[in-house]
N, CA, C, O and CB atoms as a CASP TS submission, in Angstrom:
PFRMAT TS
TARGET T0000
AUTHOR 0000-0000-0000
METHOD Language model
MODEL 1
PARENT N/A
ATOM      1  N   ALA     1       9.316  15.831  -4.109  1.00  0.00           N
ATOM      2  CA  ALA     1       9.956  14.581  -4.474  1.00  0.00           C
ATOM      3  C   ALA     1      11.217  14.892  -5.274  1.00  0.00           C
ATOM      4  O   ALA     1      11.313  15.905  -5.967  1.00  0.00           O
ATOM      5  CB  ALA     1       8.988  13.671  -5.283  1.00  0.00           C
ATOM      6  N   LYS     2      12.172  13.984  -5.150  1.00  0.00           N
ATOM      7  CA  LYS     2      13.409  14.155  -5.909  1.00  0.00           C
ATOM      8  C   LYS     2      13.905  12.794  -6.368  1.00  0.00           C
ATOM      9  O   LYS     2      13.475  11.758  -5.861  1.00  0.00           O
ATOM     10  CB  LYS     2      14.490  14.876  -5.062  1.00  0.00           C
ATOM     11  N   GLU     3      14.807  12.810  -7.323  1.00  0.00           N
ATOM     12  CA  GLU     3      15.381  11.591  -7.859  1.00  0.00           C
ATOM     13  C   GLU     3      15.964  10.749  -6.734  1.00  0.00           C
ATOM     14  O   GLU     3      16.731  11.248  -5.911  1.00  0.00           O
ATOM     15  CB  GLU     3      16.453  11.913  -8.904  1.00  0.00           C
ATOM     16  N   GLY     4      15.599   9.466  -6.699  1.00  0.00           N
ATOM     17  CA  GLY     4      16.113   8.548  -5.697  1.00  0.00           C
ATOM     18  C   GLY     4      15.202   8.348  -4.506  1.00  0.00           C
ATOM     19  O   GLY     4      15.444   7.453  -3.695  1.00  0.00           O
ATOM     20  N   ASP     5      14.139   9.171  -4.372  1.00  0.00           N
ATOM     21  CA  ASP     5      13.198   8.982  -3.266  1.00  0.00           C
ATOM     22  C   ASP     5      12.523   7.629  -3.406  1.00  0.00           C
ATOM     23  O   ASP     5      12.124   7.235  -4.502  1.00  0.00           O
ATOM     24  CB  ASP     5      12.141  10.118  -3.231  1.00  0.00           C
ATOM     25  N   GLN     6      12.396   6.910  -2.280  1.00  0.00           N
ATOM     26  CA  GLN     6      11.717   5.621  -2.282  1.00  0.00           C
ATOM     27  C   GLN     6      10.212   5.840  -2.293  1.00  0.00           C
ATOM     28  O   GLN     6       9.708   6.758  -1.647  1.00  0.00           O
ATOM     29  CB  GLN     6      12.136   4.774  -1.060  1.00  0.00           C
ATOM     30  N   CYS     7       9.495   4.997  -3.027  1.00  0.00           N
ATOM     31  CA  CYS     7       8.038   5.071  -3.063  1.00  0.00           C
ATOM     32  C   CYS     7       7.471   4.329  -1.861  1.00  0.00           C
ATOM     33  O   CYS     7       7.984   3.284  -1.459  1.00  0.00           O
ATOM     34  CB  CYS     7       7.481   4.480  -4.388  1.00  0.00           C
ATOM     35  N   VAL     8       6.415   4.882  -1.299  1.00  0.00           N
ATOM     36  CA  VAL     8       5.770   4.307  -0.123  1.00  0.00           C
ATOM     37  C   VAL     8       4.301   4.072  -0.449  1.00  0.00           C
ATOM     38  O   VAL     8       3.636   4.944  -1.008  1.00  0.00           O
ATOM     39  CB  VAL     8       5.928   5.238   1.125  1.00  0.00           C
ATOM     40  N   VAL     9       3.801   2.902  -0.101  1.00  0.00           N
ATOM     41  CA  VAL     9       2.391   2.586  -0.320  1.00  0.00           C
ATOM     42  C   VAL     9       1.632   2.949   0.948  1.00  0.00           C
ATOM     43  O   VAL     9       1.990   2.527   2.048  1.00  0.00           O
ATOM     44  CB  VAL     9       2.188   1.072  -0.692  1.00  0.00           C
ATOM     45  N   SER    10       0.573   3.744   0.773  1.00  0.00           N
ATOM     46  CA  SER    10      -0.262   4.129   1.911  1.00  0.00           C
ATOM     47  C   SER    10      -1.675   4.372   1.408  1.00  0.00           C
ATOM     48  O   SER    10      -1.933   4.330   0.205  1.00  0.00           O
ATOM     49  CB  SER    10       0.302   5.399   2.631  1.00  0.00           C
ATOM     50  N   GLY    11      -2.575   4.624   2.326  1.00  0.00           N
ATOM     51  CA  GLY    11      -3.953   4.898   1.958  1.00  0.00           C
ATOM     52  C   GLY    11      -4.060   6.193   1.171  1.00  0.00           C
ATOM     53  O   GLY    11      -3.252   7.102   1.361  1.00  0.00           O
ATOM     54  N   PRO    12      -5.060   6.288   0.276  1.00  0.00           N
ATOM     55  CA  PRO    12      -5.211   7.483  -0.553  1.00  0.00           C
ATOM     56  C   PRO    12      -5.668   8.695   0.248  1.00  0.00           C
ATOM     57  O   PRO    12      -6.491   8.592   1.157  1.00  0.00           O
ATOM     58  CB  PRO    12      -6.193   7.215  -1.667  1.00  0.00           C
ATOM     59  N   THR    13      -5.109   9.847  -0.115  1.00  0.00           N
ATOM     60  CA  THR    13      -5.514  11.105   0.516  1.00  0.00           C
ATOM     61  C   THR    13      -5.981  12.125  -0.520  1.00  0.00           C
ATOM     62  O   THR    13      -6.512  13.178  -0.168  1.00  0.00           O
ATOM     63  CB  THR    13      -4.357  11.684   1.333  1.00  0.00           C
ATOM     64  N   GLY    14      -5.779  11.805  -1.803  1.00  0.00           N
ATOM     65  CA  GLY    14      -6.127  12.739  -2.871  1.00  0.00           C
ATOM     66  C   GLY    14      -5.035  13.749  -3.173  1.00  0.00           C
ATOM     67  O   GLY    14      -5.237  14.667  -3.967  1.00  0.00           O
ATOM     68  N   ALA    15      -3.885  13.585  -2.548  1.00  0.00           N
ATOM     69  CA  ALA    15      -2.771  14.518  -2.759  1.00  0.00           C
ATOM     70  C   ALA    15      -2.264  14.437  -4.202  1.00  0.00           C
ATOM     71  O   ALA    15      -2.336  13.374  -4.818  1.00  0.00           O
ATOM     72  CB  ALA    15      -1.618  14.217  -1.771  1.00  0.00           C
ATOM     73  N   PRO    16      -1.754  15.543  -4.746  1.00  0.00           N
ATOM     74  CA  PRO    16      -1.205  15.533  -6.112  1.00  0.00           C
ATOM     75  C   PRO    16      -0.097  14.489  -6.302  1.00  0.00           C
ATOM     76  O   PRO    16       0.082  13.980  -7.408  1.00  0.00           O
ATOM     77  CB  PRO    16      -0.662  16.912  -6.458  1.00  0.00           C
ATOM     78  N   SER    17       0.637  14.168  -5.252  1.00  0.00           N
ATOM     79  CA  SER    17       1.728  13.190  -5.354  1.00  0.00           C
ATOM     80  C   SER    17       1.219  11.768  -5.585  1.00  0.00           C
ATOM     81  O   SER    17       2.012  10.866  -5.857  1.00  0.00           O
ATOM     82  CB  SER    17       2.577  13.227  -4.093  1.00  0.00           C
ATOM     83  N   GLU    18      -0.098  11.559  -5.479  1.00  0.00           N
ATOM     84  CA  GLU    18      -0.679  10.227  -5.685  1.00  0.00           C
ATOM     85  C   GLU    18      -1.179  10.021  -7.110  1.00  0.00           C
ATOM     86  O   GLU    18      -1.736   8.969  -7.423  1.00  0.00           O
ATOM     87  CB  GLU    18      -1.820  10.003  -4.713  1.00  0.00           C
ATOM     88  N   LYS    19      -0.991  10.994  -7.960  1.00  0.00           N
ATOM     89  CA  LYS    19      -1.494  10.906  -9.327  1.00  0.00           C
ATOM     90  C   LYS    19      -0.366  10.476 -10.272  1.00  0.00           C
ATOM     91  O   LYS    19       0.744  11.007 -10.232  1.00  0.00           O
ATOM     92  CB  LYS    19      -2.096  12.265  -9.776  1.00  0.00           C
ATOM     93  N   TRP    20      -0.692   9.494 -11.124  1.00  0.00           N
ATOM     94  CA  TRP    20       0.298   8.902 -12.015  1.00  0.00           C
ATOM     95  C   TRP    20      -0.234   8.850 -13.430  1.00  0.00           C
ATOM     96  O   TRP    20      -1.445   8.828 -13.647  1.00  0.00           O
ATOM     97  CB  TRP    20       0.687   7.501 -11.543  1.00  0.00           C
ATOM     98  N   GLN    21       0.664   8.830 -14.383  1.00  0.00           N
ATOM     99  CA  GLN    21       0.321   8.714 -15.791  1.00  0.00           C
ATOM    100  C   GLN    21       1.041   7.481 -16.329  1.00  0.00           C
ATOM    101  O   GLN    21       2.243   7.316 -16.115  1.00  0.00           O
ATOM    102  CB  GLN    21       0.713  10.014 -16.595  1.00  0.00           C
ATOM    103  N   VAL    22       0.301   6.610 -17.031  1.00  0.00           N
ATOM    104  CA  VAL    22       0.874   5.405 -17.624  1.00  0.00           C
ATOM    105  C   VAL    22       1.091   5.693 -19.111  1.00  0.00           C
ATOM    106  O   VAL    22       0.146   5.981 -19.845  1.00  0.00           O
ATOM    107  CB  VAL    22      -0.063   4.143 -17.407  1.00  0.00           C
ATOM    108  N   VAL    23       2.374   5.608 -19.548  1.00  0.00           N
ATOM    109  CA  VAL    23       2.765   6.014 -20.894  1.00  0.00           C
ATOM    110  C   VAL    23       3.492   4.854 -21.585  1.00  0.00           C
ATOM    111  O   VAL    23       4.403   4.274 -20.995  1.00  0.00           O
ATOM    112  CB  VAL    23       3.669   7.285 -20.847  1.00  0.00           C
ATOM    113  N   PRO    24       3.111   4.499 -22.830  1.00  0.00           N
ATOM    114  CA  PRO    24       3.827   3.438 -23.541  1.00  0.00           C
ATOM    115  C   PRO    24       5.336   3.727 -23.595  1.00  0.00           C
ATOM    116  O   PRO    24       5.763   4.855 -23.839  1.00  0.00           O
ATOM    117  CB  PRO    24       3.265   3.281 -24.969  1.00  0.00           C
ATOM    118  N   ALA    25       6.128   2.665 -23.360  1.00  0.00           N
ATOM    119  CA  ALA    25       7.591   2.784 -23.386  1.00  0.00           C
ATOM    120  C   ALA    25       8.193   1.419 -23.699  1.00  0.00           C
ATOM    121  O   ALA    25       8.053   0.485 -22.909  1.00  0.00           O
ATOM    122  CB  ALA    25       8.139   3.332 -22.024  1.00  0.00           C
ATOM    123  N   GLY    26       8.851   1.298 -24.825  1.00  0.00           N
ATOM    124  CA  GLY    26       9.488   0.025 -25.183  1.00  0.00           C
ATOM    125  C   GLY    26       8.461  -1.089 -25.241  1.00  0.00           C
ATOM    126  O   GLY    26       7.453  -0.970 -25.938  1.00  0.00           O
ATOM    127  N   LYS    27       8.709  -2.175 -24.513  1.00  0.00           N
ATOM    128  CA  LYS    27       7.793  -3.321 -24.486  1.00  0.00           C
ATOM    129  C   LYS    27       6.840  -3.247 -23.300  1.00  0.00           C
ATOM    130  O   LYS    27       6.159  -4.226 -22.994  1.00  0.00           O
ATOM    131  CB  LYS    27       8.583  -4.630 -24.437  1.00  0.00           C
ATOM    132  N   GLY    28       6.784  -2.120 -22.639  1.00  0.00           N
ATOM    133  CA  GLY    28       5.906  -1.966 -21.483  1.00  0.00           C
ATOM    134  C   GLY    28       5.422  -0.537 -21.366  1.00  0.00           C
ATOM    135  O   GLY    28       5.117   0.118 -22.362  1.00  0.00           O
ATOM    136  N   TYR    29       5.358  -0.065 -20.134  1.00  0.00           N
ATOM    137  CA  TYR    29       4.873   1.281 -19.849  1.00  0.00           C
ATOM    138  C   TYR    29       5.745   1.950 -18.800  1.00  0.00           C
ATOM    139  O   TYR    29       6.260   1.281 -17.904  1.00  0.00           O
ATOM    140  CB  TYR    29       3.415   1.243 -19.382  1.00  0.00           C
ATOM    141  N   ASN    30       5.915   3.262 -18.902  1.00  0.00           N
ATOM    142  CA  ASN    30       6.475   4.068 -17.815  1.00  0.00           C
ATOM    143  C   ASN    30       5.311   4.478 -16.943  1.00  0.00           C
ATOM    144  O   ASN    30       4.220   4.751 -17.444  1.00  0.00           O
ATOM    145  CB  ASN    30       7.274   5.326 -18.348  1.00  0.00           C
ATOM    146  N   ILE    31       5.532   4.524 -15.655  1.00  0.00           N
ATOM    147  CA  ILE    31       4.541   5.069 -14.730  1.00  0.00           C
ATOM    148  C   ILE    31       5.149   6.352 -14.199  1.00  0.00           C
ATOM    149  O   ILE    31       6.062   6.330 -13.374  1.00  0.00           O
ATOM    150  CB  ILE    31       4.173   4.052 -13.558  1.00  0.00           C
ATOM    151  N   ARG    32       4.624   7.481 -14.689  1.00  0.00           N
ATOM    152  CA  ARG    32       5.207   8.788 -14.399  1.00  0.00           C
ATOM    153  C   ARG    32       4.381   9.557 -13.390  1.00  0.00           C
ATOM    154  O   ARG    32       3.154   9.469 -13.363  1.00  0.00           O
ATOM    155  CB  ARG    32       5.346   9.597 -15.670  1.00  0.00           C
ATOM    156  N   SER    33       5.073  10.301 -12.574  1.00  0.00           N
ATOM    157  CA  SER    33       4.421  11.200 -11.627  1.00  0.00           C
ATOM    158  C   SER    33       3.777  12.341 -12.395  1.00  0.00           C
ATOM    159  O   SER    33       4.417  12.950 -13.251  1.00  0.00           O
ATOM    160  CB  SER    33       5.431  11.741 -10.578  1.00  0.00           C
ATOM    161  N   VAL    34       2.501  12.642 -12.095  1.00  0.00           N
ATOM    162  CA  VAL    34       1.844  13.790 -12.718  1.00  0.00           C
ATOM    163  C   VAL    34       2.411  15.078 -12.129  1.00  0.00           C
ATOM    164  O   VAL    34       2.591  16.067 -12.840  1.00  0.00           O
ATOM    165  CB  VAL    34       0.302  13.726 -12.517  1.00  0.00           C
ATOM    166  N   GLN    35       2.690  15.060 -10.836  1.00  0.00           N
ATOM    167  CA  GLN    35       3.206  16.250 -10.160  1.00  0.00           C
ATOM    168  C   GLN    35       4.639  16.575 -10.595  1.00  0.00           C
ATOM    169  O   GLN    35       5.005  17.745 -10.703  1.00  0.00           O
ATOM    170  CB  GLN    35       3.155  16.055  -8.645  1.00  0.00           C
ATOM    171  N   PHE    36       5.440  15.547 -10.843  1.00  0.00           N
ATOM    172  CA  PHE    36       6.833  15.707 -11.256  1.00  0.00           C
ATOM    173  C   PHE    36       7.046  14.906 -12.543  1.00  0.00           C
ATOM    174  O   PHE    36       7.596  13.806 -12.484  1.00  0.00           O
ATOM    175  CB  PHE    36       7.821  15.237 -10.126  1.00  0.00           C
ATOM    176  N   PRO    37       6.625  15.427 -13.712  1.00  0.00           N
ATOM    177  CA  PRO    37       6.576  14.649 -14.950  1.00  0.00           C
ATOM    178  C   PRO    37       7.921  14.116 -15.458  1.00  0.00           C
ATOM    179  O   PRO    37       7.936  13.237 -16.320  1.00  0.00           O
ATOM    180  CB  PRO    37       5.974  15.480 -16.005  1.00  0.00           C
ATOM    181  N   ASP    38       9.038  14.618 -14.955  1.00  0.00           N
ATOM    182  CA  ASP    38      10.336  14.080 -15.380  1.00  0.00           C
ATOM    183  C   ASP    38      10.751  12.862 -14.562  1.00  0.00           C
ATOM    184  O   ASP    38      11.788  12.259 -14.838  1.00  0.00           O
ATOM    185  CB  ASP    38      11.407  15.155 -15.272  1.00  0.00           C
ATOM    186  N   LEU    39       9.944  12.486 -13.541  1.00  0.00           N
ATOM    187  CA  LEU    39      10.260  11.335 -12.695  1.00  0.00           C
ATOM    188  C   LEU    39       9.280  10.199 -12.960  1.00  0.00           C
ATOM    189  O   LEU    39       8.098  10.425 -13.218  1.00  0.00           O
ATOM    190  CB  LEU    39      10.231  11.729 -11.203  1.00  0.00           C
ATOM    191  N   CYS    40       9.797   8.968 -12.890  1.00  0.00           N
ATOM    192  CA  CYS    40       8.928   7.804 -13.052  1.00  0.00           C
ATOM    193  C   CYS    40       9.351   6.715 -12.073  1.00  0.00           C
ATOM    194  O   CYS    40      10.413   6.795 -11.455  1.00  0.00           O
ATOM    195  CB  CYS    40       8.973   7.275 -14.512  1.00  0.00           C
ATOM    196  N   LEU    41       8.495   5.688 -11.941  1.00  0.00           N
ATOM    197  CA  LEU    41       8.831   4.558 -11.068  1.00  0.00           C
ATOM    198  C   LEU    41       9.987   3.788 -11.688  1.00  0.00           C
ATOM    199  O   LEU    41      10.028   3.577 -12.900  1.00  0.00           O
ATOM    200  CB  LEU    41       7.597   3.625 -10.847  1.00  0.00           C
ATOM    201  N   ASP    42      10.917   3.374 -10.851  1.00  0.00           N
ATOM    202  CA  ASP    42      12.175   2.785 -11.301  1.00  0.00           C
ATOM    203  C   ASP    42      12.568   1.690 -10.315  1.00  0.00           C
ATOM    204  O   ASP    42      12.496   1.900  -9.104  1.00  0.00           O
ATOM    205  CB  ASP    42      13.303   3.868 -11.423  1.00  0.00           C
ATOM    206  N   ILE    43      12.979   0.533 -10.810  1.00  0.00           N
ATOM    207  CA  ILE    43      13.497  -0.535  -9.946  1.00  0.00           C
ATOM    208  C   ILE    43      14.934  -0.166  -9.594  1.00  0.00           C
ATOM    209  O   ILE    43      15.791  -0.065 -10.473  1.00  0.00           O
ATOM    210  CB  ILE    43      13.419  -1.959 -10.652  1.00  0.00           C
ATOM    211  N   CYS    44      15.186   0.033  -8.322  1.00  0.00           N
ATOM    212  CA  CYS    44      16.478   0.504  -7.837  1.00  0.00           C
ATOM    213  C   CYS    44      17.618  -0.381  -8.329  1.00  0.00           C
ATOM    214  O   CYS    44      17.597  -1.601  -8.164  1.00  0.00           O
ATOM    215  CB  CYS    44      16.480   0.559  -6.316  1.00  0.00           C
ATOM    216  N   GLU    45      18.606   0.260  -8.932  1.00  0.00           N
ATOM    217  CA  GLU    45      19.837  -0.382  -9.400  1.00  0.00           C
ATOM    218  C   GLU    45      19.588  -1.540 -10.364  1.00  0.00           C
ATOM    219  O   GLU    45      20.419  -2.439 -10.488  1.00  0.00           O
ATOM    220  CB  GLU    45      20.625  -0.880  -8.221  1.00  0.00           C
ATOM    221  N   GLU    46      18.435  -1.513 -11.049  1.00  0.00           N
ATOM    222  CA  GLU    46      18.085  -2.531 -12.041  1.00  0.00           C
ATOM    223  C   GLU    46      18.113  -3.948 -11.455  1.00  0.00           C
ATOM    224  O   GLU    46      18.357  -4.913 -12.180  1.00  0.00           O
ATOM    225  CB  GLU    46      19.038  -2.446 -13.228  1.00  0.00           C
ATOM    226  N   SER    47      17.866  -4.073 -10.159  1.00  0.00           N
ATOM    227  CA  SER    47      17.920  -5.363  -9.478  1.00  0.00           C
ATOM    228  C   SER    47      16.770  -6.277  -9.913  1.00  0.00           C
ATOM    229  O   SER    47      15.686  -5.805 -10.256  1.00  0.00           O
ATOM    230  CB  SER    47      17.883  -5.159  -7.962  1.00  0.00           C
ATOM    231  N   THR    48      17.021  -7.579  -9.895  1.00  0.00           N
ATOM    232  CA  THR    48      15.971  -8.568 -10.145  1.00  0.00           C
ATOM    233  C   THR    48      15.661  -9.362  -8.878  1.00  0.00           C
ATOM    234  O   THR    48      14.947 -10.364  -8.931  1.00  0.00           O
ATOM    235  CB  THR    48      16.388  -9.522 -11.281  1.00  0.00           C
ATOM    236  N   GLU    49      16.190  -8.923  -7.749  1.00  0.00           N
ATOM    237  CA  GLU    49      15.985  -9.608  -6.474  1.00  0.00           C
ATOM    238  C   GLU    49      14.630  -9.246  -5.880  1.00  0.00           C
ATOM    239  O   GLU    49      14.107  -8.160  -6.131  1.00  0.00           O
ATOM    240  CB  GLU    49      17.107  -9.257  -5.487  1.00  0.00           C
ATOM    241  N   ASN    50      14.061 -10.158  -5.089  1.00  0.00           N
ATOM    242  CA  ASN    50      12.835  -9.866  -4.353  1.00  0.00           C
ATOM    243  C   ASN    50      13.087  -8.730  -3.369  1.00  0.00           C
ATOM    244  O   ASN    50      14.209  -8.546  -2.896  1.00  0.00           O
ATOM    245  CB  ASN    50      12.322 -11.126  -3.612  1.00  0.00           C
ATOM    246  N   ASN    51      12.049  -7.977  -3.065  1.00  0.00           N
ATOM    247  CA  ASN    51      12.079  -6.888  -2.081  1.00  0.00           C
ATOM    248  C   ASN    51      12.983  -5.723  -2.482  1.00  0.00           C
ATOM    249  O   ASN    51      13.434  -4.964  -1.624  1.00  0.00           O
ATOM    250  CB  ASN    51      12.529  -7.425  -0.751  1.00  0.00           C
ATOM    251  N   THR    52      13.246  -5.581  -3.774  1.00  0.00           N
ATOM    252  CA  THR    52      14.030  -4.447  -4.259  1.00  0.00           C
ATOM    253  C   THR    52      13.200  -3.175  -4.132  1.00  0.00           C
ATOM    254  O   THR    52      11.992  -3.197  -4.370  1.00  0.00           O
ATOM    255  CB  THR    52      14.480  -4.667  -5.733  1.00  0.00           C
ATOM    256  N   LYS    53      13.830  -2.079  -3.764  1.00  0.00           N
ATOM    257  CA  LYS    53      13.132  -0.807  -3.609  1.00  0.00           C
ATOM    258  C   LYS    53      12.646  -0.284  -4.956  1.00  0.00           C
ATOM    259  O   LYS    53      13.316  -0.428  -5.978  1.00  0.00           O
ATOM    260  CB  LYS    53      14.044   0.224  -2.940  1.00  0.00           C
ATOM    261  N   ILE    54      11.473   0.323  -4.930  1.00  0.00           N
ATOM    262  CA  ILE    54      10.954   1.064  -6.079  1.00  0.00           C
ATOM    263  C   ILE    54      11.159   2.530  -5.739  1.00  0.00           C
ATOM    264  O   ILE    54      10.715   3.010  -4.696  1.00  0.00           O
ATOM    265  CB  ILE    54       9.420   0.727  -6.383  1.00  0.00           C
ATOM    266  N   ILE    55      11.835   3.230  -6.632  1.00  0.00           N
ATOM    267  CA  ILE    55      12.189   4.623  -6.380  1.00  0.00           C
ATOM    268  C   ILE    55      11.672   5.519  -7.513  1.00  0.00           C
ATOM    269  O   ILE    55      11.206   5.034  -8.544  1.00  0.00           O
ATOM    270  CB  ILE    55      13.721   4.773  -6.229  1.00  0.00           C
ATOM    271  N   LEU    56      11.763   6.814  -7.299  1.00  0.00           N
ATOM    272  CA  LEU    56      11.522   7.781  -8.362  1.00  0.00           C
ATOM    273  C   LEU    56      12.855   8.091  -9.013  1.00  0.00           C
ATOM    274  O   LEU    56      13.858   8.287  -8.327  1.00  0.00           O
ATOM    275  CB  LEU    56      10.839   9.080  -7.820  1.00  0.00           C
ATOM    276  N   TRP    57      12.867   8.137 -10.347  1.00  0.00           N
ATOM    277  CA  TRP    57      14.107   8.435 -11.057  1.00  0.00           C
ATOM    278  C   TRP    57      13.754   9.140 -12.355  1.00  0.00           C
ATOM    279  O   TRP    57      12.654   8.990 -12.888  1.00  0.00           O
ATOM    280  CB  TRP    57      14.935   7.138 -11.328  1.00  0.00           C
ATOM    281  N   GLU    58      14.712   9.914 -12.853  1.00  0.00           N
ATOM    282  CA  GLU    58      14.492  10.606 -14.117  1.00  0.00           C
ATOM    283  C   GLU    58      14.162   9.596 -15.210  1.00  0.00           C
ATOM    284  O   GLU    58      14.846   8.584 -15.366  1.00  0.00           O
ATOM    285  CB  GLU    58      15.731  11.443 -14.506  1.00  0.00           C
ATOM    286  N   LYS    59      13.105   9.887 -15.963  1.00  0.00           N
ATOM    287  CA  LYS    59      12.697   8.946 -17.006  1.00  0.00           C
ATOM    288  C   LYS    59      13.807   8.805 -18.032  1.00  0.00           C
ATOM    289  O   LYS    59      14.416   9.787 -18.456  1.00  0.00           O
ATOM    290  CB  LYS    59      11.389   9.407 -17.685  1.00  0.00           C
ATOM    291  N   GLY    60      14.055   7.563 -18.422  1.00  0.00           N
ATOM    292  CA  GLY    60      15.112   7.272 -19.385  1.00  0.00           C
ATOM    293  C   GLY    60      14.530   6.899 -20.727  1.00  0.00           C
ATOM    294  O   GLY    60      13.311   6.857 -20.891  1.00  0.00           O
ATOM    295  N   ASN    61      15.381   6.633 -21.675  1.00  0.00           N
ATOM    296  CA  ASN    61      14.949   6.215 -23.006  1.00  0.00           C
ATOM    297  C   ASN    61      14.717   4.708 -23.012  1.00  0.00           C
ATOM    298  O   ASN    61      15.601   3.927 -23.364  1.00  0.00           O
ATOM    299  CB  ASN    61      15.995   6.615 -24.082  1.00  0.00           C
ATOM    300  N   ASN    62      13.510   4.320 -22.615  1.00  0.00           N
ATOM    301  CA  ASN    62      13.101   2.911 -22.588  1.00  0.00           C
ATOM    302  C   ASN    62      14.006   2.042 -21.714  1.00  0.00           C
ATOM    303  O   ASN    62      14.299   0.898 -22.061  1.00  0.00           O
ATOM    304  CB  ASN    62      13.083   2.358 -23.995  1.00  0.00           C
ATOM    305  N   LYS    63      14.444   2.587 -20.584  1.00  0.00           N
ATOM    306  CA  LYS    63      15.249   1.793 -19.647  1.00  0.00           C
ATOM    307  C   LYS    63      14.397   0.639 -19.123  1.00  0.00           C
ATOM    308  O   LYS    63      13.256   0.846 -18.711  1.00  0.00           O
ATOM    309  CB  LYS    63      15.779   2.676 -18.462  1.00  0.00           C
ATOM    310  N   LYS    64      14.940  -0.560 -19.138  1.00  0.00           N
ATOM    311  CA  LYS    64      14.168  -1.748 -18.746  1.00  0.00           C
ATOM    312  C   LYS    64      13.689  -1.698 -17.303  1.00  0.00           C
ATOM    313  O   LYS    64      12.619  -2.221 -16.992  1.00  0.00           O
ATOM    314  CB  LYS    64      14.999  -2.990 -18.948  1.00  0.00           C
ATOM    315  N   ASN    65      14.463  -1.079 -16.417  1.00  0.00           N
ATOM    316  CA  ASN    65      14.043  -1.029 -15.018  1.00  0.00           C
ATOM    317  C   ASN    65      12.964   0.020 -14.785  1.00  0.00           C
ATOM    318  O   ASN    65      12.525   0.218 -13.651  1.00  0.00           O
ATOM    319  CB  ASN    65      15.238  -0.745 -14.124  1.00  0.00           C
ATOM    320  N   GLN    66      12.531   0.695 -15.851  1.00  0.00           N
ATOM    321  CA  GLN    66      11.428   1.656 -15.766  1.00  0.00           C
ATOM    322  C   GLN    66      10.237   1.206 -16.614  1.00  0.00           C
ATOM    323  O   GLN    66       9.262   1.944 -16.755  1.00  0.00           O
ATOM    324  CB  GLN    66      11.899   3.049 -16.216  1.00  0.00           C
ATOM    325  N   GLN    67      10.312   0.002 -17.176  1.00  0.00           N
ATOM    326  CA  GLN    67       9.215  -0.514 -17.995  1.00  0.00           C
ATOM    327  C   GLN    67       8.375  -1.473 -17.164  1.00  0.00           C
ATOM    328  O   GLN    67       8.888  -2.416 -16.563  1.00  0.00           O
ATOM    329  CB  GLN    67       9.754  -1.219 -19.269  1.00  0.00           C
ATOM    330  N   TRP    68       7.083  -1.215 -17.145  1.00  0.00           N
ATOM    331  CA  TRP    68       6.144  -2.002 -16.369  1.00  0.00           C
ATOM    332  C   TRP    68       5.180  -2.677 -17.329  1.00  0.00           C
ATOM    333  O   TRP    68       4.762  -2.087 -18.325  1.00  0.00           O
ATOM    334  CB  TRP    68       5.387  -1.124 -15.336  1.00  0.00           C
ATOM    335  N   VAL    69       4.831  -3.924 -17.017  1.00  0.00           N
ATOM    336  CA  VAL    69       3.914  -4.703 -17.842  1.00  0.00           C
ATOM    337  C   VAL    69       2.751  -5.106 -16.949  1.00  0.00           C
ATOM    338  O   VAL    69       2.941  -5.494 -15.797  1.00  0.00           O
ATOM    339  CB  VAL    69       4.621  -5.963 -18.481  1.00  0.00           C
ATOM    340  N   PHE    70       1.548  -5.009 -17.494  1.00  0.00           N
ATOM    341  CA  PHE    70       0.346  -5.360 -16.730  1.00  0.00           C
ATOM    342  C   PHE    70      -0.221  -6.666 -17.265  1.00  0.00           C
ATOM    343  O   PHE    70      -0.300  -6.864 -18.478  1.00  0.00           O
ATOM    344  CB  PHE    70      -0.721  -4.225 -16.805  1.00  0.00           C
ATOM    345  N   PHE    71      -0.615  -7.554 -16.361  1.00  0.00           N
ATOM    346  CA  PHE    71      -1.204  -8.832 -16.728  1.00  0.00           C
ATOM    347  C   PHE    71      -2.611  -8.925 -16.133  1.00  0.00           C
ATOM    348  O   PHE    71      -2.833  -8.500 -14.999  1.00  0.00           O
ATOM    349  CB  PHE    71      -0.315 -10.012 -16.243  1.00  0.00           C
ATOM    350  N   PRO    72      -3.562  -9.480 -16.892  1.00  0.00           N
ATOM    351  CA  PRO    72      -4.915  -9.632 -16.332  1.00  0.00           C
ATOM    352  C   PRO    72      -4.902 -10.657 -15.211  1.00  0.00           C
ATOM    353  O   PRO    72      -4.093 -11.585 -15.210  1.00  0.00           O
ATOM    354  CB  PRO    72      -5.924 -10.052 -17.429  1.00  0.00           C
ATOM    355  N   ARG    73      -5.791 -10.483 -14.276  1.00  0.00           N
ATOM    356  CA  ARG    73      -5.901 -11.436 -13.150  1.00  0.00           C
ATOM    357  C   ARG    73      -6.602 -12.676 -13.564  1.00  0.00           C
ATOM    358  O   ARG    73      -6.784 -13.583 -12.752  1.00  0.00           O
ATOM    359  CB  ARG    73      -6.629 -10.820 -11.977  1.00  0.00           C
TER
END
């Protein structure tokens, strides 16, 4: 994986690339790759539009497009 790669949702295979770490960051959480710890889930180009790509990007200092919030169902 490299910076800018788009994330793809698929069935689990147990591959190391499917393992993630949720880490407190700002008002939410970073979701970081365990295999590539310097990369985290990132909303492409900080867009607020529907259907925006989720990519891997170098973790930033509490960048808002890398902060994820979880809500109970």
